[in-house]
CSV table of C-alpha atoms in Angstrom, one decimal:
chain,number,residue,atom,x,y,z
A,387,MET,CA,13.3,49.9,-22.8
A,388,ARG,CA,14.2,46.4,-23.9
A,389,TYR,CA,15.9,44.0,-21.6
A,390,ILE,CA,19.2,42.8,-23.0
A,391,PRO,CA,20.7,40.1,-20.9
A,392,ALA,CA,24.4,39.2,-20.7
A,393,THR,CA,25.4,36.3,-23.0
A,394,GLU,CA,27.4,33.3,-21.7
A,395,GLN,CA,30.4,34.8,-23.4
A,396,ASP,CA,29.8,38.1,-21.6
A,397,ILE,CA,29.5,36.3,-18.2
A,398,LYS,CA,32.6,34.3,-18.9
A,399,LYS,CA,34.6,37.5,-19.7
A,400,MET,CA,33.5,39.2,-16.5
A,401,MET,CA,34.4,36.1,-14.4
A,402,GLU,CA,37.8,36.1,-15.9
A,403,GLU,CA,38.1,39.8,-15.3
A,404,VAL,CA,37.5,39.4,-11.5
A,405,GLY,CA,39.5,36.2,-11.3
A,406,VAL,CA,36.8,33.5,-10.6
A,407,GLY,CA,35.8,30.5,-12.5
A,408,ASN,CA,32.0,30.3,-11.8
A,409,PHE,CA,29.1,31.8,-9.7
A,410,ASP,CA,29.8,29.5,-6.7
A,411,GLU,CA,33.3,30.8,-6.6
A,412,LEU,CA,32.0,34.4,-7.0
A,413,PHE,CA,29.9,34.1,-3.9
A,414,SER,CA,32.2,31.8,-1.9
A,415,MET,CA,32.7,34.5,0.9
A,416,ILE,CA,29.0,34.0,1.9
A,417,PRO,CA,28.7,31.3,4.5
A,418,ALA,CA,27.0,28.2,3.3
A,419,ALA,CA,24.4,28.2,6.2
A,420,LEU,CA,23.2,31.7,4.9
A,421,LYS,CA,22.7,30.6,1.3
A,422,PHE,CA,19.3,29.5,-0.1
A,423,GLN,CA,19.7,25.8,-0.9
A,424,GLY,CA,16.3,25.0,-2.6
A,425,GLN,CA,14.8,25.8,-5.9
A,426,PHE,CA,13.2,29.2,-6.6
A,427,SER,CA,9.6,29.0,-7.7
A,428,ILE,CA,10.1,31.0,-10.8
A,429,PRO,CA,8.3,30.2,-14.1
A,430,ALA,CA,10.2,29.3,-17.2
A,431,ALA,CA,11.4,32.2,-19.4
A,432,LEU,CA,9.1,33.6,-22.0
A,433,SER,CA,9.9,35.1,-25.4
A,434,GLU,CA,9.1,38.8,-25.8
A,435,GLN,CA,5.9,38.1,-27.7
A,436,GLU,CA,4.8,35.6,-25.0
A,437,LEU,CA,5.6,38.0,-22.3
A,438,THR,CA,3.7,40.8,-24.0
A,439,GLU,CA,0.6,38.6,-24.3
A,440,HIS,CA,0.9,37.5,-20.7
A,441,LEU,CA,1.0,41.1,-19.5
A,442,TRP,CA,-2.0,42.0,-21.6
A,443,GLN,CA,-3.9,39.1,-20.0
A,444,LEU,CA,-3.0,40.4,-16.6
A,445,SER,CA,-3.9,44.0,-17.3
A,446,ALA,CA,-7.3,42.8,-18.7
A,447,ARG,CA,-8.2,41.6,-15.2
A,448,ASN,CA,-8.2,45.2,-14.0
A,449,HIS,CA,-11.5,47.1,-14.0
A,450,HIS,CA,-11.1,50.4,-15.7
A,451,LEU,CA,-12.7,53.3,-14.0
A,452,LEU,CA,-14.4,54.4,-17.2
A,453,GLU,CA,-16.1,50.9,-17.3
A,454,SER,CA,-17.1,51.0,-13.7
A,455,SER,CA,-19.1,53.1,-11.3
A,456,SER,CA,-16.5,54.3,-8.8
A,457,PHE,CA,-17.2,56.4,-5.7
A,458,LEU,CA,-13.7,55.8,-4.3
A,459,GLY,CA,-11.7,58.8,-3.0
A,460,GLY,CA,-9.9,58.9,0.4
A,461,GLY,CA,-6.7,60.3,-0.9
A,462,ALA,CA,-6.8,59.2,-4.5
A,463,TYR,CA,-9.1,61.1,-6.8
A,464,HIS,CA,-10.5,60.4,-10.2
A,465,HIS,CA,-10.3,63.7,-12.1
A,466,TYR,CA,-10.0,64.4,-15.7
A,467,SER,CA,-6.5,65.1,-17.0
A,468,PRO,CA,-6.5,67.0,-20.3
A,469,ALA,CA,-4.4,65.5,-23.0
A,470,LEU,CA,-2.4,68.6,-23.1
A,471,VAL,CA,-0.7,67.5,-19.8
A,472,ASP,CA,0.8,64.3,-21.1
A,473,ALA,CA,1.7,65.9,-24.5
A,474,LEU,CA,3.8,68.6,-22.8
A,475,ILE,CA,5.5,66.6,-20.1
A,476,SER,CA,6.4,64.0,-22.7
A,477,ARG,CA,8.6,66.5,-24.6
A,478,GLY,CA,12.2,65.5,-24.9
A,479,GLU,CA,13.4,68.6,-23.2
A,480,PHE,CA,11.9,67.3,-19.9
A,481,MET,CA,13.3,63.7,-20.2
A,482,THR,CA,15.8,63.1,-17.4
A,483,SER,CA,16.4,60.3,-15.0
A,484,TYR,CA,17.4,62.6,-12.1
A,485,THR,CA,17.3,66.3,-11.1
A,486,PRO,CA,19.6,68.4,-13.1
A,487,TYR,CA,21.3,70.8,-10.8
A,488,GLN,CA,23.6,72.7,-13.1
A,489,PRO,CA,21.8,76.0,-13.6
A,490,GLU,CA,23.7,76.8,-16.7
A,491,ILE,CA,22.2,73.9,-18.5
A,492,SER,CA,18.9,73.3,-16.6
A,493,GLN,CA,17.0,76.5,-16.8
A,494,GLY,CA,13.9,74.9,-18.2
A,495,THR,CA,13.6,72.4,-15.5
A,496,LEU,CA,14.5,74.9,-12.8
A,497,GLN,CA,11.9,77.3,-14.1
A,498,ALA,CA,9.2,74.6,-14.1
A,499,ILE,CA,10.1,73.8,-10.5
A,500,PHE,CA,10.0,77.5,-9.6
A,501,GLU,CA,6.6,77.8,-11.2
A,502,PHE,CA,5.3,74.7,-9.3
A,503,GLN,CA,6.5,76.2,-6.1
A,504,THR,CA,4.7,79.4,-7.0
A,505,TYR,CA,1.5,77.7,-7.7
A,506,ILE,CA,1.7,75.8,-4.4
A,507,CYS,CA,2.2,79.1,-2.6
A,508,GLN,CA,-0.8,80.7,-4.4
A,509,ILE,CA,-3.2,77.8,-3.5
A,510,THR,CA,-2.0,77.4,0.1
A,511,GLY,CA,-1.7,81.1,0.9
A,512,LEU,CA,1.8,80.6,2.3
A,513,ASP,CA,5.2,82.2,1.4
A,514,ILE,CA,7.5,79.4,0.5
A,515,ALA,CA,7.2,75.9,-1.0
A,516,ASN,CA,9.5,73.1,-1.9
A,517,ALA,CA,9.3,70.6,-4.7
A,518,SER,CA,10.6,67.4,-3.5
A,519,MET,CA,8.0,65.4,-1.5
A,520,TYR,CA,7.2,61.8,-2.3
A,521,ASP,CA,3.5,62.1,-1.6
A,522,GLY,CA,1.0,63.6,0.9
A,523,ALA,CA,1.7,61.2,3.7
A,524,SER,CA,5.5,61.7,3.7
A,525,SER,CA,4.9,65.5,3.3
A,526,ALA,CA,2.8,65.4,6.4
A,527,ALA,CA,5.5,63.5,8.3
A,528,GLU,CA,8.1,66.0,7.1
A,529,ALA,CA,6.0,68.8,8.3
A,530,VAL,CA,5.9,67.3,11.8
A,531,LEU,CA,9.6,66.9,11.8
A,532,MET,CA,10.1,70.4,10.6
A,533,ALA,CA,7.8,71.7,13.4
A,534,ARG,CA,9.8,69.7,15.9
A,535,ARG,CA,13.0,71.4,14.7
A,536,ALA,CA,11.4,74.8,15.1
A,537,GLN,CA,10.1,74.0,18.6
A,538,SER,CA,13.3,72.6,20.1
A,539,GLY,CA,12.7,71.0,23.5
A,540,ARG,CA,9.0,70.2,23.1
A,541,THR,CA,7.9,66.6,22.6
A,542,LYS,CA,4.1,66.4,22.1
A,543,VAL,CA,2.3,66.3,18.7
A,544,LEU,CA,-1.4,66.8,18.5
A,545,LEU,CA,-2.7,64.8,15.5
A,546,ALA,CA,-6.4,64.8,14.6
A,547,ARG,CA,-7.9,61.2,14.3
A,548,SER,CA,-9.7,62.6,11.3
A,549,VAL,CA,-6.4,62.8,9.3
A,550,HIS,CA,-6.1,60.2,6.6
A,551,PRO,CA,-5.3,56.9,8.5
A,552,ASN,CA,-2.3,56.1,6.2
A,553,TYR,CA,-0.8,59.6,6.7
A,554,ARG,CA,-1.1,59.0,10.5
A,555,LYS,CA,0.7,55.7,10.1
A,556,VAL,CA,3.5,57.4,8.2
A,557,ILE,CA,3.8,60.2,10.7
A,558,ARG,CA,4.1,57.6,13.5
A,559,THR,CA,6.8,55.7,11.5
A,560,TYR,CA,8.9,58.8,10.9
A,561,THR,CA,8.8,59.7,14.6
A,562,ALA,CA,8.9,56.2,16.1
A,563,ASN,CA,12.6,56.6,17.2
A,564,LEU,CA,12.4,60.2,18.3
A,565,PRO,CA,11.4,61.6,21.7
A,566,VAL,CA,7.9,62.5,20.3
A,567,GLU,CA,4.6,61.7,21.9
A,568,ILE,CA,1.7,61.7,19.5
A,569,VAL,CA,-1.7,62.4,21.0
A,570,GLU,CA,-4.7,61.8,18.7
A,571,LEU,CA,-7.7,64.3,18.9
A,572,SER,CA,-11.2,62.9,18.6
A,573,TYR,CA,-14.0,64.3,16.4
A,574,ASP,CA,-17.4,65.6,17.2
A,575,ALA,CA,-20.9,65.1,15.8
A,576,GLN,CA,-20.1,67.4,12.9
A,577,GLY,CA,-17.1,65.2,12.0
A,578,ARG,CA,-14.8,68.0,13.0
A,579,VAL,CA,-11.9,68.1,15.4
A,580,ASP,CA,-13.3,68.3,19.0
A,581,SER,CA,-12.2,71.8,19.9
A,582,ALA,CA,-12.7,71.2,23.6
A,583,GLY,CA,-10.5,68.2,23.5
A,584,LEU,CA,-7.8,70.2,21.7
A,585,ALA,CA,-7.9,72.9,24.4
A,586,LYS,CA,-7.3,70.3,27.1
A,587,GLN,CA,-4.3,68.9,25.3
A,588,LEU,CA,-2.6,72.2,24.4
A,589,ASP,CA,0.3,73.0,26.7
A,590,ASP,CA,3.8,74.4,26.8
A,591,ASN,CA,5.2,71.0,25.7
A,592,THR,CA,3.2,70.9,22.5
A,593,ILE,CA,5.0,71.2,19.2
A,594,CYS,CA,2.2,71.4,16.8
A,595,VAL,CA,-1.4,70.5,16.1
A,596,ALA,CA,-1.9,68.7,12.7
A,597,ILE,CA,-5.3,68.6,11.1
A,598,GLN,CA,-6.6,67.7,7.7
A,599,SER,CA,-9.2,69.7,5.8
A,600,PRO,CA,-11.3,68.4,4.2
A,601,ASN,CA,-10.6,65.6,6.6
A,602,TYR,CA,-10.9,62.0,6.0
A,603,PHE,CA,-14.6,62.0,6.5
A,604,GLY,CA,-14.8,64.7,3.8
A,605,VAL,CA,-15.7,67.4,6.4
A,606,VAL,CA,-14.2,70.9,6.1
A,607,GLU,CA,-12.6,71.8,9.4
A,608,ASP,CA,-12.9,75.2,11.1
A,609,GLN,CA,-9.1,75.7,10.7
A,610,THR,CA,-9.1,79.3,11.8
A,611,ALA,CA,-10.5,78.5,15.3
A,612,LEU,CA,-8.3,75.5,15.8
A,613,PHE,CA,-5.1,77.4,14.8
A,614,GLN,CA,-6.0,80.4,16.9
A,615,ALA,CA,-6.3,78.2,20.0
A,616,ALA,CA,-2.9,76.7,19.1
A,617,LYS,CA,-1.2,80.1,18.7
A,618,GLN,CA,-2.3,81.2,22.2
A,619,ARG,CA,0.2,78.4,23.4
A,620,SER,CA,2.8,79.2,20.8
A,621,VAL,CA,2.0,75.9,19.1
A,622,LEU,CA,2.5,75.6,15.4
A,623,GLY,CA,-0.5,74.7,13.1
A,624,ILE,CA,-0.1,72.2,10.4
A,625,SER,CA,-2.8,72.0,7.7
A,626,ILE,CA,-2.9,68.7,5.8
A,627,VAL,CA,-4.6,68.6,2.4
A,628,ALA,CA,-5.4,65.3,0.7
A,629,GLU,CA,-7.7,66.7,-2.0
A,630,ALA,CA,-5.9,69.7,-3.4
A,631,LEU,CA,-8.7,70.6,-5.7
A,632,SER,CA,-10.7,71.8,-2.7
A,633,LEU,CA,-8.3,74.7,-2.5
A,634,GLY,CA,-10.1,76.1,-5.5
A,635,ILE,CA,-13.0,77.3,-3.3
A,636,LEU,CA,-12.0,76.9,0.4
A,637,ASN,CA,-10.1,79.5,2.4
A,638,SER,CA,-6.4,78.8,2.0
A,639,PRO,CA,-4.6,77.2,5.0
A,640,GLY,CA,-2.4,80.4,5.1
A,641,ASP,CA,-5.5,82.6,5.4
A,642,CYS,CA,-6.7,80.3,8.2
A,643,GLY,CA,-3.5,80.8,10.2
A,644,ALA,CA,-1.6,77.6,9.4
A,645,ASP,CA,2.2,77.8,9.8
A,646,LEU,CA,2.7,74.8,7.5
A,647,CYS,CA,0.7,73.1,4.8
A,648,ALA,CA,1.5,69.6,3.8
A,649,GLY,CA,-0.5,67.9,1.0
A,650,GLU,CA,-1.0,65.7,-2.0
A,651,ALA,CA,-1.3,67.1,-5.5
A,652,GLN,CA,-2.4,63.9,-7.3
A,653,SER,CA,-5.7,65.6,-8.1
A,654,LEU,CA,-4.0,68.2,-10.2
A,655,GLY,CA,-3.4,66.5,-13.4
A,656,LEU,CA,-2.1,63.1,-12.3
A,657,PRO,CA,-4.2,60.0,-13.0
A,658,VAL,CA,-5.4,57.5,-10.5
A,659,GLY,CA,-2.8,54.7,-10.7
A,660,TYR,CA,-2.3,51.4,-8.9
A,661,GLY,CA,-0.1,52.9,-6.2
A,662,GLY,CA,0.8,56.2,-7.9
A,663,PRO,CA,2.2,58.3,-9.1
A,664,TYR,CA,1.7,60.8,-6.3
A,665,VAL,CA,3.5,64.1,-5.6
A,666,GLY,CA,3.4,65.8,-2.3
A,667,PHE,CA,3.9,69.4,-1.4
A,668,LEU,CA,5.1,71.3,1.6
A,669,ALA,CA,4.7,75.1,2.2
A,670,THR,CA,5.4,77.4,5.1
A,671,ARG,CA,5.8,81.0,6.3
A,672,GLN,CA,8.9,83.0,5.7
A,673,ASN,CA,10.0,82.9,9.3
A,674,LEU,CA,10.3,79.0,9.0
A,675,MET,CA,11.8,79.2,5.5
A,676,ARG,CA,15.3,77.9,6.4
A,677,MET,CA,14.0,74.8,8.1
A,678,LEU,CA,12.0,73.7,5.0
A,679,PRO,CA,13.5,70.4,3.8
A,680,GLY,CA,14.2,69.4,0.2
A,681,ARG,CA,14.8,71.4,-3.0
A,682,LEU,CA,14.1,75.1,-3.3
A,683,VAL,CA,14.5,76.9,-6.6
A,684,GLY,CA,14.9,80.7,-6.5
A,685,MET,CA,14.8,83.4,-9.1
A,686,ALA,CA,18.1,85.4,-9.5
A,687,LYS,CA,19.7,87.8,-12.0
A,688,ASP,CA,23.1,87.5,-13.7
A,689,GLN,CA,25.6,90.3,-14.1
A,690,LYS,CA,23.7,91.6,-17.1
A,691,GLY,CA,20.4,91.6,-15.2
A,692,ARG,CA,19.0,88.7,-17.0
A,693,ARG,CA,16.5,86.5,-15.1
A,694,GLY,CA,17.7,83.0,-14.2
A,695,PHE,CA,16.8,80.2,-11.8
A,696,VAL,CA,19.1,78.4,-9.2
A,697,LEU,CA,18.7,76.0,-6.3
A,698,THR,CA,18.8,78.1,-3.2
A,699,LEU,CA,18.5,78.3,0.6
A,700,ALA,CA,18.2,74.7,1.7
A,701,ALA,CA,21.1,72.3,2.1
A,702,ARG,CA,20.2,69.1,0.3
A,703,GLU,CA,20.8,65.8,2.0
A,704,GLN,CA,23.4,64.8,-0.5
A,705,HIS,CA,25.4,67.9,0.2
A,706,ILE,CA,25.9,67.2,3.8
A,707,ARG,CA,26.7,64.3,6.2
A,708,ARG,CA,24.0,61.8,6.6
A,709,GLU,CA,23.8,62.3,10.3
A,710,LYS,CA,23.3,66.0,9.7
A,711,ALA,CA,20.4,65.6,7.3
A,712,THR,CA,17.0,67.0,8.6
A,713,SER,CA,14.7,65.1,6.3
A,714,ASN,CA,14.3,61.9,4.4
A,715,ILE,CA,13.9,63.5,1.0
A,716,CYS,CA,16.2,62.4,-1.8
A,717,THR,CA,14.1,61.7,-4.8
A,718,ASN,CA,13.1,63.5,-7.9
A,719,GLN,CA,9.4,64.2,-8.2
A,720,GLY,CA,10.2,66.6,-11.1
A,721,LEU,CA,7.9,65.0,-13.7
A,722,CYS,CA,4.9,64.8,-11.4
A,723,ALA,CA,5.5,68.4,-10.3
A,724,LEU,CA,5.7,69.4,-13.9
A,725,ALA,CA,2.4,67.7,-14.6
A,726,VAL,CA,0.8,69.6,-11.8
A,727,THR,CA,2.3,72.9,-13.1
A,728,VAL,CA,1.0,72.3,-16.6
A,729,TYR,CA,-2.4,71.3,-15.3
A,730,LEU,CA,-2.8,74.5,-13.2
A,731,SER,CA,-1.5,76.6,-16.0
A,732,TYR,CA,-4.1,75.1,-18.3
A,733,LEU,CA,-7.0,75.6,-15.8
A,734,GLY,CA,-6.0,79.1,-14.7
A,735,ALA,CA,-7.5,80.6,-11.4
A,736,GLU,CA,-11.0,80.8,-12.8
A,737,GLY,CA,-11.0,77.2,-14.2
A,738,PHE,CA,-9.6,75.9,-11.0
A,739,ARG,CA,-12.4,77.5,-9.0
A,740,ASN,CA,-15.1,76.4,-11.5
A,741,LEU,CA,-13.8,72.8,-11.4
A,742,ALA,CA,-14.0,72.8,-7.7
A,743,LEU,CA,-17.5,74.1,-7.8
A,744,ARG,CA,-18.5,71.3,-10.2
A,745,ASN,CA,-17.2,68.8,-7.7
A,746,LEU,CA,-19.1,70.5,-4.8
A,747,GLN,CA,-22.3,70.5,-6.8
A,748,MET,CA,-22.1,66.9,-7.8
A,749,ALA,CA,-21.4,65.9,-4.3
A,750,HIS,CA,-24.5,67.7,-3.0
A,751,TYR,CA,-26.6,66.0,-5.7
A,752,ALA,CA,-25.2,62.6,-4.6
A,753,LYS,CA,-25.9,63.3,-1.0
A,754,GLU,CA,-29.5,64.2,-1.6
A,755,LYS,CA,-30.0,61.2,-3.9
A,756,LEU,CA,-28.5,58.8,-1.4
A,757,ARG,CA,-30.4,60.0,1.7
A,758,LYS,CA,-33.0,57.2,1.1
A,759,ALA,CA,-30.3,54.6,1.2
A,760,GLY,CA,-28.8,55.6,4.5
A,761,ARG,CA,-28.1,58.4,6.9
A,762,ILE,CA,-25.6,61.2,6.3
A,763,ALA,CA,-23.3,60.6,9.3
A,764,PHE,CA,-21.8,64.0,9.9
A,765,SER,CA,-23.5,67.4,9.9
A,766,GLY,CA,-20.3,69.4,9.0
A,767,PRO,CA,-19.8,71.0,5.6
A,768,HIS,CA,-18.1,68.9,3.0
A,769,PHE,CA,-16.4,69.2,-0.4
A,770,ASN,CA,-16.6,66.2,-2.7
A,771,GLU,CA,-16.8,63.4,-0.1
A,772,PHE,CA,-19.2,62.5,2.7
A,773,VAL,CA,-20.0,59.6,4.9
A,774,LEU,CA,-23.1,57.5,4.5
A,775,GLU,CA,-24.3,55.2,7.3
A,776,LEU,CA,-25.9,52.0,5.9
A,777,SER,CA,-28.3,49.6,7.6
A,778,SER,CA,-25.8,46.7,7.1
A,779,ASP,CA,-22.1,46.0,7.1
A,780,ALA,CA,-20.4,48.3,4.6
A,781,GLU,CA,-17.7,45.8,3.6
A,782,GLU,CA,-20.4,43.2,2.7
A,783,VAL,CA,-22.3,45.8,0.6
A,784,CYS,CA,-19.1,46.6,-1.2
A,785,ARG,CA,-18.4,42.9,-2.0
A,786,LYS,CA,-22.0,42.5,-3.4
A,787,LEU,CA,-21.8,45.5,-5.6
A,788,ALA,CA,-18.3,44.8,-6.9
A,789,GLY,CA,-19.7,42.0,-9.0
A,790,LYS,CA,-21.6,44.6,-10.8
A,791,LYS,CA,-18.5,46.8,-11.2
A,792,ILE,CA,-20.0,49.3,-8.7
A,793,TYR,CA,-17.5,50.6,-6.1
A,794,PRO,CA,-19.8,52.5,-3.8
A,795,GLY,CA,-17.0,54.0,-1.6
A,796,ILE,CA,-14.4,53.0,1.1
A,797,PRO,CA,-15.8,51.1,4.1
A,798,LEU,CA,-14.7,53.0,7.1
A,799,GLY,CA,-14.7,50.0,9.5
A,800,ARG,CA,-11.2,49.0,8.3
A,801,TYR,CA,-9.8,52.3,9.8
A,802,TYR,CA,-12.5,53.2,12.4
A,803,PRO,CA,-14.0,50.1,14.2
A,804,GLU,CA,-17.0,52.2,15.4
A,805,PHE,CA,-18.0,52.8,11.7
A,806,ALA,CA,-18.5,49.2,10.5
A,807,ARG,CA,-21.7,50.3,8.6
A,808,HIS,CA,-20.3,53.5,7.1
A,809,LEU,CA,-19.1,54.3,3.6
A,810,LEU,CA,-16.9,57.2,2.6
A,811,ILE,CA,-18.3,58.2,-0.8
A,812,CYS,CA,-16.5,60.5,-3.3
A,813,VAL,CA,-18.0,62.3,-6.3
A,814,THR,CA,-15.9,64.3,-8.8
A,815,GLU,CA,-16.6,65.9,-12.1
A,816,MET,CA,-16.0,62.4,-13.7
A,817,THR,CA,-19.2,61.1,-11.9
A,818,LYS,CA,-22.3,61.1,-14.0
A,819,LYS,CA,-25.7,61.6,-12.6
A,820,ASN,CA,-27.0,58.4,-13.9
A,821,LYS,CA,-24.2,56.5,-12.0
A,822,VAL,CA,-25.4,58.2,-8.8
A,823,ASP,CA,-28.9,57.3,-9.5
A,824,GLN,CA,-27.9,53.7,-10.1
A,825,LEU,CA,-26.0,53.6,-6.8
A,826,ALA,CA,-29.0,55.0,-5.0
A,827,VAL,CA,-31.2,52.2,-6.5
A,828,GLU,CA,-28.6,49.4,-5.7
A,829,LEU,CA,-28.1,50.7,-2.0
A,830,GLU,CA,-31.8,50.9,-1.5
A,831,GLY,CA,-32.3,47.4,-2.8
A,832,LEU,CA,-29.8,46.1,-0.2
A,833,ARG,CA,-31.6,47.7,2.8
């Protein structure tokens, strides 16, 4: 969209319309002490051609993943997105700036949302899913809020320290002004939640236990055992999923006994971007259905028995008084959810599983190849990420290799001070074996 500024004549006409002679008069109600008196450091205006060239120069400073060796994961995964996804979501029928709610004119969009919800239920093994979450972090926070509503009177939340650090920050932000105590659960030598520590913390005041699998160390948790322990104290189990592709081969959170599953679906057809786009999901069991925040689309029949789709069950925040709202959701993630729906439709159940297996196989190849360069930190099973302990500071290693356009992983010391020499390494179907071999040589050379 082109930017078309108001002309001097337009501005003068608007001023006359509101009864003022200039901008100073327009903002005269603002006390002078509160007004900025200096000069803004803003460069001179550019022509459209100059601006386009400037933006191209800025974009050229980025390192494209296809021109680099990237082993970065940690919540943002480089997977292949078929051209079909962009082609279909770019169709004019899906062009909208906001959610269309009128079922008589929005059947296509409502059907797409319904199918997204259906896919999320299938891969999480739960009964109901919504389609309104910003991202995995806010979805995890909403899951905690939802559990609190369901466990009225309780105040303690058990949150695994192996949950994505940024997700934990968002959960703390959402609950900062609520009577909620967050207790973090440590990890064991396998990289899994310390089950003995969990048992000590479970009591009648506990709302929920929230764990991530595969967790931030890439380790697959024994969710069944953890959620069984929680249920013995009537504590809800929240499964958090940052790498949704893992659900292609792992037991679903529902099968493991989770009451809620909050996650990030970026892996499913959305490219890795500089800060997005992301799309979260939140699913639960039928007994908690009416506490699920956000938008739910249901299937119905008209008087002639024809199938149709409508918003149903949940009261959206815009429909009720703000103080009555039970969530912070108010956005439209429709296009991202549509991309996920198209992607999963394209892969099918078998393709989804096969792609997950390819990721697992590549990760095992990388783990074996990199053993000479360091020590595999955790003994627990993993999917497409694992932690490698180096002989020197991981941040320094990353700085040295960045000059060669090699990004060997995420230094864990920035989130876990005890892991200053540890790298979180991710391998997907986009990772070539020769890139892994090159990384092994480079890391061995730095020992």
